[in-house]
PDB file of C-alpha atoms in Angstrom:
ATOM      1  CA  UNK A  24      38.167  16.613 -36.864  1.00 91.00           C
ATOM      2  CA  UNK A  25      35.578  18.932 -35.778  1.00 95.00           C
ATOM      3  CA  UNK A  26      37.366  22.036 -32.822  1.00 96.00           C
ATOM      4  CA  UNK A  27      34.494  22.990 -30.337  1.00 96.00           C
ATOM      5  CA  UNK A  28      35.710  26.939 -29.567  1.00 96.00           C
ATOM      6  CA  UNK A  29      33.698  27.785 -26.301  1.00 93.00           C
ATOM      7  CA  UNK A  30      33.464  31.656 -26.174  1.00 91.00           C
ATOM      8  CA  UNK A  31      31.874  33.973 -23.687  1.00 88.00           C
ATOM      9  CA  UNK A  32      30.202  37.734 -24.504  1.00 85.00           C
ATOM     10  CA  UNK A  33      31.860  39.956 -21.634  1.00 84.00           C
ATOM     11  CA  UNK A  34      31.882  43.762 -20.766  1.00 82.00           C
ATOM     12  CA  UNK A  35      34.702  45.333 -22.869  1.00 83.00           C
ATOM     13  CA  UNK A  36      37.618  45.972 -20.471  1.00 78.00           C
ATOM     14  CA  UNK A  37      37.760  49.512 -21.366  1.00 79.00           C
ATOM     15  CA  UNK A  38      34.178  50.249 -19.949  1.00 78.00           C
ATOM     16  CA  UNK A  39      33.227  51.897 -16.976  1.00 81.00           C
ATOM     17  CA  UNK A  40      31.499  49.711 -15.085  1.00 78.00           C
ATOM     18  CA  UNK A  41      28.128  50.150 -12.290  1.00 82.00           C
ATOM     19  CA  UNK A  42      27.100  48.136  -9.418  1.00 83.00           C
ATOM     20  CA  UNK A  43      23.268  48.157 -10.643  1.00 83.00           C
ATOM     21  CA  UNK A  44      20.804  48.969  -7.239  1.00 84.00           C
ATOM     22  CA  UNK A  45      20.472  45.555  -6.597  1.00 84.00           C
ATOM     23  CA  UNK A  46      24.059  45.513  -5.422  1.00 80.00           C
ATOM     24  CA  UNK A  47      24.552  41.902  -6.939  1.00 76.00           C
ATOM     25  CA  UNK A  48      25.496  42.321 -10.478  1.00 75.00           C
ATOM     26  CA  UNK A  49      26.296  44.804 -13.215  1.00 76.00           C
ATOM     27  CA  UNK A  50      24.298  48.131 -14.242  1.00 77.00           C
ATOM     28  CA  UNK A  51      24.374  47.085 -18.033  1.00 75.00           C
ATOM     29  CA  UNK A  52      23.500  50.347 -19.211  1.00 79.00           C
ATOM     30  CA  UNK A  53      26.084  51.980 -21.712  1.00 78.00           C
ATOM     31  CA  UNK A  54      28.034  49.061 -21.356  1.00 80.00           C
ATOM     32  CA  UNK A  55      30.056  47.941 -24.780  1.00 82.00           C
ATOM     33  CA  UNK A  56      30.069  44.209 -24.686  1.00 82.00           C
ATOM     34  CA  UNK A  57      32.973  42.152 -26.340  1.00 84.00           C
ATOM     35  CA  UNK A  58      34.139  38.520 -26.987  1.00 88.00           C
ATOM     36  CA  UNK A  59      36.313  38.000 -24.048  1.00 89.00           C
ATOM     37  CA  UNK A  60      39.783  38.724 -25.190  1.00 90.00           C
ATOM     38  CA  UNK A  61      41.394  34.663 -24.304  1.00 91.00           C
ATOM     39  CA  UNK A  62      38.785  33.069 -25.936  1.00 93.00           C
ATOM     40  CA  UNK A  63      40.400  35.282 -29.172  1.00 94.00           C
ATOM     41  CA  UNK A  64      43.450  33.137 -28.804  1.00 95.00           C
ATOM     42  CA  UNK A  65      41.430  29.720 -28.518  1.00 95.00           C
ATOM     43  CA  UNK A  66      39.222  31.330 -31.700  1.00 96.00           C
ATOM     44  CA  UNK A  67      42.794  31.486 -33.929  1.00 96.00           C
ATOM     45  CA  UNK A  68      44.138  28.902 -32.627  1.00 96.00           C
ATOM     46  CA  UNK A  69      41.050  26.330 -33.966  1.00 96.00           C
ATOM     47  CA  UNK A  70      41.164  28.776 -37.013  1.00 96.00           C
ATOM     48  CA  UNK A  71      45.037  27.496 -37.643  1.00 96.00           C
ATOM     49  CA  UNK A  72      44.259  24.201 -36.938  1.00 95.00           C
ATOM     50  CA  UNK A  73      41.687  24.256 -39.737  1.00 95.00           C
ATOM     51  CA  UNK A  74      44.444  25.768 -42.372  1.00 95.00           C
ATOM     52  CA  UNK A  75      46.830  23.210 -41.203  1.00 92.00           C
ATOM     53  CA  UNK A  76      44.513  20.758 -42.436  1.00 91.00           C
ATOM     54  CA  UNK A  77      44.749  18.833 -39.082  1.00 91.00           C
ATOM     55  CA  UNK A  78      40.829  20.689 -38.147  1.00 92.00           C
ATOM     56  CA  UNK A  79      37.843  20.159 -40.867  1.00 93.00           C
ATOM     57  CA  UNK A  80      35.518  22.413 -39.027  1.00 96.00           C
ATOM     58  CA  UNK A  81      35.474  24.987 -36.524  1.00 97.00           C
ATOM     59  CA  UNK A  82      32.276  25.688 -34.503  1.00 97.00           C
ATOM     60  CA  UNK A  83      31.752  28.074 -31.993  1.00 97.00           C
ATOM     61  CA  UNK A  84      29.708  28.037 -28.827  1.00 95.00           C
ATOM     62  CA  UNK A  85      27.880  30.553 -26.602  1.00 92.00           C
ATOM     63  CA  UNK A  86      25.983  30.384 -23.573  1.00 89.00           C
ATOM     64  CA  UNK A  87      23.408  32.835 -22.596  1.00 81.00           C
ATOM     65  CA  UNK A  88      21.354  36.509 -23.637  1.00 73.00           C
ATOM     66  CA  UNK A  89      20.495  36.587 -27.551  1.00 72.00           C
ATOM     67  CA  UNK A  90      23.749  39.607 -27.374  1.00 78.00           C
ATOM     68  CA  UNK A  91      25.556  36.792 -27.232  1.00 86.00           C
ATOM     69  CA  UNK A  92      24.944  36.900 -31.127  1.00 89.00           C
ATOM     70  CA  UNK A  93      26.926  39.539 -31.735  1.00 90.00           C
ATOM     71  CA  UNK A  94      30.384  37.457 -30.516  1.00 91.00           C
ATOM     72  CA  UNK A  95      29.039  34.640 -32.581  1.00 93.00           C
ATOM     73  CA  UNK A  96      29.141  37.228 -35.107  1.00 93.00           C
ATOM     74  CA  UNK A  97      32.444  38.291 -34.927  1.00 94.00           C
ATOM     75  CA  UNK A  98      33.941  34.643 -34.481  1.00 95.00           C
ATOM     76  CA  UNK A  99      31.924  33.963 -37.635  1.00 96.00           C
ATOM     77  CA  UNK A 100      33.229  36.805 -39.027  1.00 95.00           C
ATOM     78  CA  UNK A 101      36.673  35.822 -38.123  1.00 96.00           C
ATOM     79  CA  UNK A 102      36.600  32.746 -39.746  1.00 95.00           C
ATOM     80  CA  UNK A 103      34.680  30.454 -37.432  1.00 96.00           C
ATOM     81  CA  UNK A 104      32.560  27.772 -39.791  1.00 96.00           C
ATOM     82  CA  UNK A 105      29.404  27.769 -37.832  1.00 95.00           C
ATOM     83  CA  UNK A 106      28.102  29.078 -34.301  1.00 96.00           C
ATOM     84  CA  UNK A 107      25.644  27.148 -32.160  1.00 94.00           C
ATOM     85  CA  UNK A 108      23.769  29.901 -29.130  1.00 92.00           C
ATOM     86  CA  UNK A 109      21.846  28.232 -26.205  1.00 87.00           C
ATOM     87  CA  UNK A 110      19.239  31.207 -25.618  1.00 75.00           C
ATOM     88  CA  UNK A 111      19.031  31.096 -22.150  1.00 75.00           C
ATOM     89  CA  UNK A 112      19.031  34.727 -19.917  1.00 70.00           C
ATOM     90  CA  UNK A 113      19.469  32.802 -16.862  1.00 70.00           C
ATOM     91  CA  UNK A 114      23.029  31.169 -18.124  1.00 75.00           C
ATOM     92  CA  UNK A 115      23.932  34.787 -17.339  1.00 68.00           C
ATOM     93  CA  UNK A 116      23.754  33.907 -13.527  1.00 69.00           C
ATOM     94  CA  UNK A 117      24.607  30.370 -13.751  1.00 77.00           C
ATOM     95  CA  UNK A 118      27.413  28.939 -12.050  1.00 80.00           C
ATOM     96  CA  UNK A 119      30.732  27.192 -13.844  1.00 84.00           C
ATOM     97  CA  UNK A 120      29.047  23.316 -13.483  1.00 86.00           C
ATOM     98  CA  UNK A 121      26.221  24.230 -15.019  1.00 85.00           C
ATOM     99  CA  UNK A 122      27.809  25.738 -18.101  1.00 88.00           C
ATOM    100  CA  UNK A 123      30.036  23.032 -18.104  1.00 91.00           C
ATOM    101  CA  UNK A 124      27.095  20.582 -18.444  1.00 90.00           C
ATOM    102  CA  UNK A 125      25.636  22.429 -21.437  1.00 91.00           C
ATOM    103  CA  UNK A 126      29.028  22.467 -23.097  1.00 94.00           C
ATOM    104  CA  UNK A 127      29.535  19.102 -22.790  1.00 95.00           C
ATOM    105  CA  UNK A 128      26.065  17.882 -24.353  1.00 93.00           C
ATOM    106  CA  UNK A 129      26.807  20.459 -27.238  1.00 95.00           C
ATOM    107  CA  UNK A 130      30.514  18.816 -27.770  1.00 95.00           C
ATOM    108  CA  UNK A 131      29.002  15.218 -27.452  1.00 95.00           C
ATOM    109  CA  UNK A 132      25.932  16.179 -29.976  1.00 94.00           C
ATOM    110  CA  UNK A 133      28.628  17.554 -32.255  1.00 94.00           C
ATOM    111  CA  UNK A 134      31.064  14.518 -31.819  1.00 94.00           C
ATOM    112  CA  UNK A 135      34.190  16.978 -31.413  1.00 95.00           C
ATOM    113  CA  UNK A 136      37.629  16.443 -30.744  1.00 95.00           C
ATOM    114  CA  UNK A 137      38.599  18.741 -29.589  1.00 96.00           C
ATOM    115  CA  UNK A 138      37.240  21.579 -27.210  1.00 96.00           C
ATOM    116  CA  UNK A 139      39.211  24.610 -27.045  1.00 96.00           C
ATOM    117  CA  UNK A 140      38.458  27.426 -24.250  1.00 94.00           C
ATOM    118  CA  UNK A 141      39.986  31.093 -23.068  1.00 91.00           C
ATOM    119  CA  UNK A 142      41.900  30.446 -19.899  1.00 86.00           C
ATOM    120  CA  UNK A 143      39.253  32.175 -18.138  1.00 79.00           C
ATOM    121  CA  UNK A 144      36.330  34.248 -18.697  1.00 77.00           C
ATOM    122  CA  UNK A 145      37.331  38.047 -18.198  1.00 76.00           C
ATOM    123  CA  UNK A 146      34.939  39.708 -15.167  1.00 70.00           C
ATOM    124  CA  UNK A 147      34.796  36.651 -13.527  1.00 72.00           C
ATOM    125  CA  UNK A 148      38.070  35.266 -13.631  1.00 71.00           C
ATOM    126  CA  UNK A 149      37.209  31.509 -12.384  1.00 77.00           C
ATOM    127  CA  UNK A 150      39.096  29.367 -14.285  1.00 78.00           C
ATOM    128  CA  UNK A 151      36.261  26.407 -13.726  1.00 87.00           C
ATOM    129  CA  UNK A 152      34.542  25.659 -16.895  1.00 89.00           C
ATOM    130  CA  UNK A 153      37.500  23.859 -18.584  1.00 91.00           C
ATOM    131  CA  UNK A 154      38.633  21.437 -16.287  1.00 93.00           C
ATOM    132  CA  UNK A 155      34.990  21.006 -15.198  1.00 93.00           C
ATOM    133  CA  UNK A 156      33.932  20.732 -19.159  1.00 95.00           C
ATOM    134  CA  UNK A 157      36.797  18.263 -19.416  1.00 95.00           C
ATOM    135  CA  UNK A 158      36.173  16.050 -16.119  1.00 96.00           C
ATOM    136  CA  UNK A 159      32.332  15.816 -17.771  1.00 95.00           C
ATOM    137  CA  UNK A 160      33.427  14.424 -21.233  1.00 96.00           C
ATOM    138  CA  UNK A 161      36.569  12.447 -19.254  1.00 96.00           C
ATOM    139  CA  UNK A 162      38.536  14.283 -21.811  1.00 96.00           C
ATOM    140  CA  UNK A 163      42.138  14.947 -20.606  1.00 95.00           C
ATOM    141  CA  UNK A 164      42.690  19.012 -19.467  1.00 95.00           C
ATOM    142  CA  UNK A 165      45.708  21.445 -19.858  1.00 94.00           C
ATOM    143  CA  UNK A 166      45.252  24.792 -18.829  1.00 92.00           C
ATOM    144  CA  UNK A 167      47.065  27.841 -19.307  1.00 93.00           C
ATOM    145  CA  UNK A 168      48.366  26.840 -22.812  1.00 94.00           C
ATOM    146  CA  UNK A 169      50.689  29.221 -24.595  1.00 94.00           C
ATOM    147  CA  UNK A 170      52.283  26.658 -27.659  1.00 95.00           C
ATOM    148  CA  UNK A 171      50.178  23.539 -29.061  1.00 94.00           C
ATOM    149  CA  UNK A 172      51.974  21.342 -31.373  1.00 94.00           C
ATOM    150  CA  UNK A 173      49.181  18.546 -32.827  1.00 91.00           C
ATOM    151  CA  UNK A 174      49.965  16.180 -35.171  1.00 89.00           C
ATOM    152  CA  UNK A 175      47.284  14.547 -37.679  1.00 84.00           C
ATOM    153  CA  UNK A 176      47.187  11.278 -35.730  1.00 88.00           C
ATOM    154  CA  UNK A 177      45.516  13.334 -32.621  1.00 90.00           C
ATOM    155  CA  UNK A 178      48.852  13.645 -30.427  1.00 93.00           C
ATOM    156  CA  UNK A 179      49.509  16.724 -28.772  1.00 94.00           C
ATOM    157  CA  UNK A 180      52.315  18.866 -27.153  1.00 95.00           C
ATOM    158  CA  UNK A 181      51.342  21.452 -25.103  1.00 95.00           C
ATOM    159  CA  UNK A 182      53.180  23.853 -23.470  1.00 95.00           C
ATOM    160  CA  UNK A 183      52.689  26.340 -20.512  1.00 92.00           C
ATOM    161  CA  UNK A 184      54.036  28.810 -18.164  1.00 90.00           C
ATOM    162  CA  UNK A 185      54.806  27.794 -14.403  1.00 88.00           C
ATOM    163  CA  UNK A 186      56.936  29.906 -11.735  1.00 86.00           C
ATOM    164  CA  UNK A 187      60.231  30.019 -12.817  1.00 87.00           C
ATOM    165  CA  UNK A 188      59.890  27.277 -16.323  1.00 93.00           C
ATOM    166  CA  UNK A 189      57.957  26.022 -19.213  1.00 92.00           C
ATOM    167  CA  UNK A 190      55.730  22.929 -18.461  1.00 94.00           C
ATOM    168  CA  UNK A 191      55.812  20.856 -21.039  1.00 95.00           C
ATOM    169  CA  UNK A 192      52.464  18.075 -21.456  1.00 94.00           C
ATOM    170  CA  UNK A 193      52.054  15.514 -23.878  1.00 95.00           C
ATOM    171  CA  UNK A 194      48.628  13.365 -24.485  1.00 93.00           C
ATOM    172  CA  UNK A 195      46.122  12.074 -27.311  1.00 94.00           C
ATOM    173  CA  UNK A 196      42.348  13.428 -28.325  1.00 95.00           C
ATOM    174  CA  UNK A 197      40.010  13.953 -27.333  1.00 96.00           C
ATOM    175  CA  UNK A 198      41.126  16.690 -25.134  1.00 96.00           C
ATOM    176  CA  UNK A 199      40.022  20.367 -23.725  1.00 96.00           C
ATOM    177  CA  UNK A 200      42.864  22.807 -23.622  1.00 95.00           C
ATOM    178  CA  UNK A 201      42.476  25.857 -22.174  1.00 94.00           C
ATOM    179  CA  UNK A 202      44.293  28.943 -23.970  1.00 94.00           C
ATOM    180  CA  UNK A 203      46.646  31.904 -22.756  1.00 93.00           C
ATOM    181  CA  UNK A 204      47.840  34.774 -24.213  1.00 91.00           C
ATOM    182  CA  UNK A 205      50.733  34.263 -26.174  1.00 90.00           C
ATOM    183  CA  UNK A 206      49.546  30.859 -27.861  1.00 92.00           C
ATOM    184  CA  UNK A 207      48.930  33.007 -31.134  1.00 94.00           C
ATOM    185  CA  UNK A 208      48.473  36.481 -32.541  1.00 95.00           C
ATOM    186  CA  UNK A 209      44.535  36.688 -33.174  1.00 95.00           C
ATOM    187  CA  UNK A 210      43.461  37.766 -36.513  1.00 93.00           C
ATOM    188  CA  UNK A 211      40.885  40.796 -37.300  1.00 92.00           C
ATOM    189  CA  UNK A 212      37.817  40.094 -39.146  1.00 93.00           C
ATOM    190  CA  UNK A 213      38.082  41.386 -42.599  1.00 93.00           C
ATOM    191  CA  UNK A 214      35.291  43.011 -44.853  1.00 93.00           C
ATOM    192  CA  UNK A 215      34.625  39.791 -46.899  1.00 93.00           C
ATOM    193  CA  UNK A 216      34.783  37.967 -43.708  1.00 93.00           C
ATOM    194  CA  UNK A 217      31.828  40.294 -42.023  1.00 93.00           C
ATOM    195  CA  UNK A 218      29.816  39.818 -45.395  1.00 94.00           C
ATOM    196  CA  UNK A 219      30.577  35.904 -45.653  1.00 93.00           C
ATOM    197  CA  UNK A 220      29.354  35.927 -41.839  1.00 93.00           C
ATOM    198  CA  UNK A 221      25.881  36.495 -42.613  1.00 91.00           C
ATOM    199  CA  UNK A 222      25.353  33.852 -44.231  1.00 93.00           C
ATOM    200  CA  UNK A 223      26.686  31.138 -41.878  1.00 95.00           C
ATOM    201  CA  UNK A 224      24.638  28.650 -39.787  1.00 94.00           C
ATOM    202  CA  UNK A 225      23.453  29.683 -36.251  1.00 94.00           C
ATOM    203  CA  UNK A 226      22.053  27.114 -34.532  1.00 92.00           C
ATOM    204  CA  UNK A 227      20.133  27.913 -31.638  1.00 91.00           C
ATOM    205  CA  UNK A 228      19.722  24.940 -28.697  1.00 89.00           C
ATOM    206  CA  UNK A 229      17.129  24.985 -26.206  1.00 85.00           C
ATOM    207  CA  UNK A 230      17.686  23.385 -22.896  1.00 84.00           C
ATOM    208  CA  UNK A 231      15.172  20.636 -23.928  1.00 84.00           C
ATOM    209  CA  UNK A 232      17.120  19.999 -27.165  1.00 87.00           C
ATOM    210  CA  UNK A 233      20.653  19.565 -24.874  1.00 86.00           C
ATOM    211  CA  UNK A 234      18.608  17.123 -22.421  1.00 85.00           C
ATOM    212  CA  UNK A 235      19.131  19.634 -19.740  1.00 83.00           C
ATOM    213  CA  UNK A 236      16.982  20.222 -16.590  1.00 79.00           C
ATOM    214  CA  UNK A 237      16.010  23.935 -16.323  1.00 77.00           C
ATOM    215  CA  UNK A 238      15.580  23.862 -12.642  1.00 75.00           C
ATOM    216  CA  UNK A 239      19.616  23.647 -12.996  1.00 71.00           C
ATOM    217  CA  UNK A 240      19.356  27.409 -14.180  1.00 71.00           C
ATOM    218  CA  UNK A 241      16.842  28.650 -11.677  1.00 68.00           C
ATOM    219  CA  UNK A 242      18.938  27.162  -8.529  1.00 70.00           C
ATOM    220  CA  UNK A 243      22.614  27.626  -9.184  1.00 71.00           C
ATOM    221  CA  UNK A 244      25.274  26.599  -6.339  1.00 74.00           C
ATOM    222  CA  UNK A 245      27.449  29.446  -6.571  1.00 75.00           C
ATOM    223  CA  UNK A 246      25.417  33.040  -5.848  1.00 76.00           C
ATOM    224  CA  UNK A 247      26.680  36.484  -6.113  1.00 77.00           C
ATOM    225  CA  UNK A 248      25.779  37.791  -2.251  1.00 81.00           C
ATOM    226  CA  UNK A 249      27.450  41.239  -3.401  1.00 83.00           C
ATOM    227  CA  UNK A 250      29.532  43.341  -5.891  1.00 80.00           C
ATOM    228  CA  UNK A 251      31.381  46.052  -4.720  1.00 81.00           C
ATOM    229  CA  UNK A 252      33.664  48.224  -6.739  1.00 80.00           C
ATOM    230  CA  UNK A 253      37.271  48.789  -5.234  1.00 80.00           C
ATOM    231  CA  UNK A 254      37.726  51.692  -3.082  1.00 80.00           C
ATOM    232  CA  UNK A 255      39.110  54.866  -4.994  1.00 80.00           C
ATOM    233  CA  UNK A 256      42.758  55.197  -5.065  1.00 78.00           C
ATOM    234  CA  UNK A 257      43.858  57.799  -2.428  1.00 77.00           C
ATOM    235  CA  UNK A 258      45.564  60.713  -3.869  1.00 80.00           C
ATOM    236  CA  UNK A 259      49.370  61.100  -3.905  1.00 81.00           C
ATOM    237  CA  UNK A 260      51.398  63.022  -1.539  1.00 81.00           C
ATOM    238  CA  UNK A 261      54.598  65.569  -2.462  1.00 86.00           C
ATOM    239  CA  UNK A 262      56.971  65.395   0.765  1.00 86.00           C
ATOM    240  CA  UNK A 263      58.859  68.887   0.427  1.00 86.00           C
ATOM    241  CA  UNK A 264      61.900  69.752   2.035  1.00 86.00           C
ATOM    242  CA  UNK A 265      65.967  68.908   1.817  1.00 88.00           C
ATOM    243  CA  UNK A 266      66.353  64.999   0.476  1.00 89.00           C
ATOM    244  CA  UNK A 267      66.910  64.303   4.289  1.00 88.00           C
ATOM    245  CA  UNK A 268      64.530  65.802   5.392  1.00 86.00           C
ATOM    246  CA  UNK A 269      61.927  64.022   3.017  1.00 88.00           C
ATOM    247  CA  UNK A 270      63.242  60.449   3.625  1.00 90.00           C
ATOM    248  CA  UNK A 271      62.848  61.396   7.433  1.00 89.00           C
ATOM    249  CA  UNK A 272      58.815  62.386   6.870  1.00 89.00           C
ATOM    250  CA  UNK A 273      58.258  59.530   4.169  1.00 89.00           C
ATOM    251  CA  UNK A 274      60.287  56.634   7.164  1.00 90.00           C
ATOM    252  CA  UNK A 275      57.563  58.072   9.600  1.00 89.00           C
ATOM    253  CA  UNK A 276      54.740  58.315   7.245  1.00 88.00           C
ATOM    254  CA  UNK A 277      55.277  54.900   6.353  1.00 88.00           C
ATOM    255  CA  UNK A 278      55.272  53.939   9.848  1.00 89.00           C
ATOM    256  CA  UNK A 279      52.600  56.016  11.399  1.00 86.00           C
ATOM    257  CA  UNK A 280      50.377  55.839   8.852  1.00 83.00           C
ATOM    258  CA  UNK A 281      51.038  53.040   6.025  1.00 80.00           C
ATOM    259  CA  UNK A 282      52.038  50.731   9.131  1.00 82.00           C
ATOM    260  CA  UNK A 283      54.452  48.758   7.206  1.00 82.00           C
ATOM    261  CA  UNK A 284      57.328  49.035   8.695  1.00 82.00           C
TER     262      UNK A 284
END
């Protein structure tokens, strides 16, 4: 069985980050650049699957600029099998269907199983790819998985967090499953993994080769009108005086100027 791990090259979380002057997306200079951290759990968890000796291979995908590399890298590095990169700058920009269409030619020109995501991308938090990479293939979706139990025959249990329980959701591959932290404890890549990384397969997909239309990537139907970063925190305030005297000023602070009670 061959584990599709979609992964996505994001800023590191740590990073300060711009508005560039175009007020529409990110001023990319100094920026450290990272595989977004829930696609980590879906890497390990394909990675597992493969020791279990219910995976055979584990390939990884990536959508977008050729620093995209450098996460294909790392999953390689990991312990990922082989990476596949559709060179594209615009993917960048492109909205959640569009990926979702390139993903889904890649799984179906792979013939995988099994397509395992990061519950969302981290910067853009959309949650849309899986279930929209899913509803393309008409692959059955769970989201937000934090235990997968999958037997050789291709069931699966999978289980996830709700408000106040544990959902629990049973079904049969082919399947996309999207992963949450707490699935797994991702792995670091070791020295002889970095070494064995360089020489593993990177394919790299054109549009053409995925039977896509490029016009998809120069007219997107989601666009970024503006970013804006959020307003700096105000400062804190030290309300002197006897303790009744404080809870008296902080009552009509809270009032007069919080408005919130």
């Amino acid at each position: 069985m061959k584990v599709l791990v979609c992964i996505k090259h994001v800023p590191d979380t740590e990073t300060k980050i711009r508005v560039a002057p175009d007020g529409r997306s990110l001023d990319e200079s100094g920026v450290k650049w990272i595989l977004s951290p829930y696609d980590e759990f879906a890497l390990e968890e394909a990675i597992r699957l493969r020791e279990a000796g219910v995976a055979s291979e584990v390939i990884v995908v990536s959508l977008g600029a050729p620093g995209c590399r450098d996460s294909l890298r790392q999953a390689l590095a990991i312990g990922a099998d082989r990476a596949i990169l559709t060179d594209e700058v615009a993917f960048g920009s492109a909205d959640a269907l569009t990926r979702a269409r390139a993903l889904a030619a890649i799984a179906k020109r792979e013939s995988a199983e099994l397509a395992l995501v990061g519950k969302y991308g981290v910067g853009t938090d959309e949650w849309l790819t899986g279930p929209m990479l899913a509803e393309l293939l008409n692959w059955p979706h769970v989201s937000g998985v934090s235990k997968l139990d999958l037997a050789a025959d291709g069931q699966f249990t999978a289980r996830r967090a709700i408000e106040g329980a544990i959902e629990v959701l049973e079904g049969r591959l082919p399947a996309v499953l999207s992963c949450d932290k707490g699935l797994n404890q991702p792995r670091y890549a070791s020295l002889k993994g970095i070494m064995a990384a360089k020489k593993k397969p990177m394919d790299v997909l054109s549009l053409a080769d995925l039977g896509l239309d490029p016009s998809e990537l120069q007219s997107p139907r989601l666009v970024r009108v503006a970013l804006e970063l959020p307003s700096p925190r105000r400062s804190g305030r030290i309300l002197g005086g006897t303790a009744a005297e404080a809870a008296a000023d902080l009552a009509r602070l809270l009032r007069e100027e919080a408005k919130v009670i």
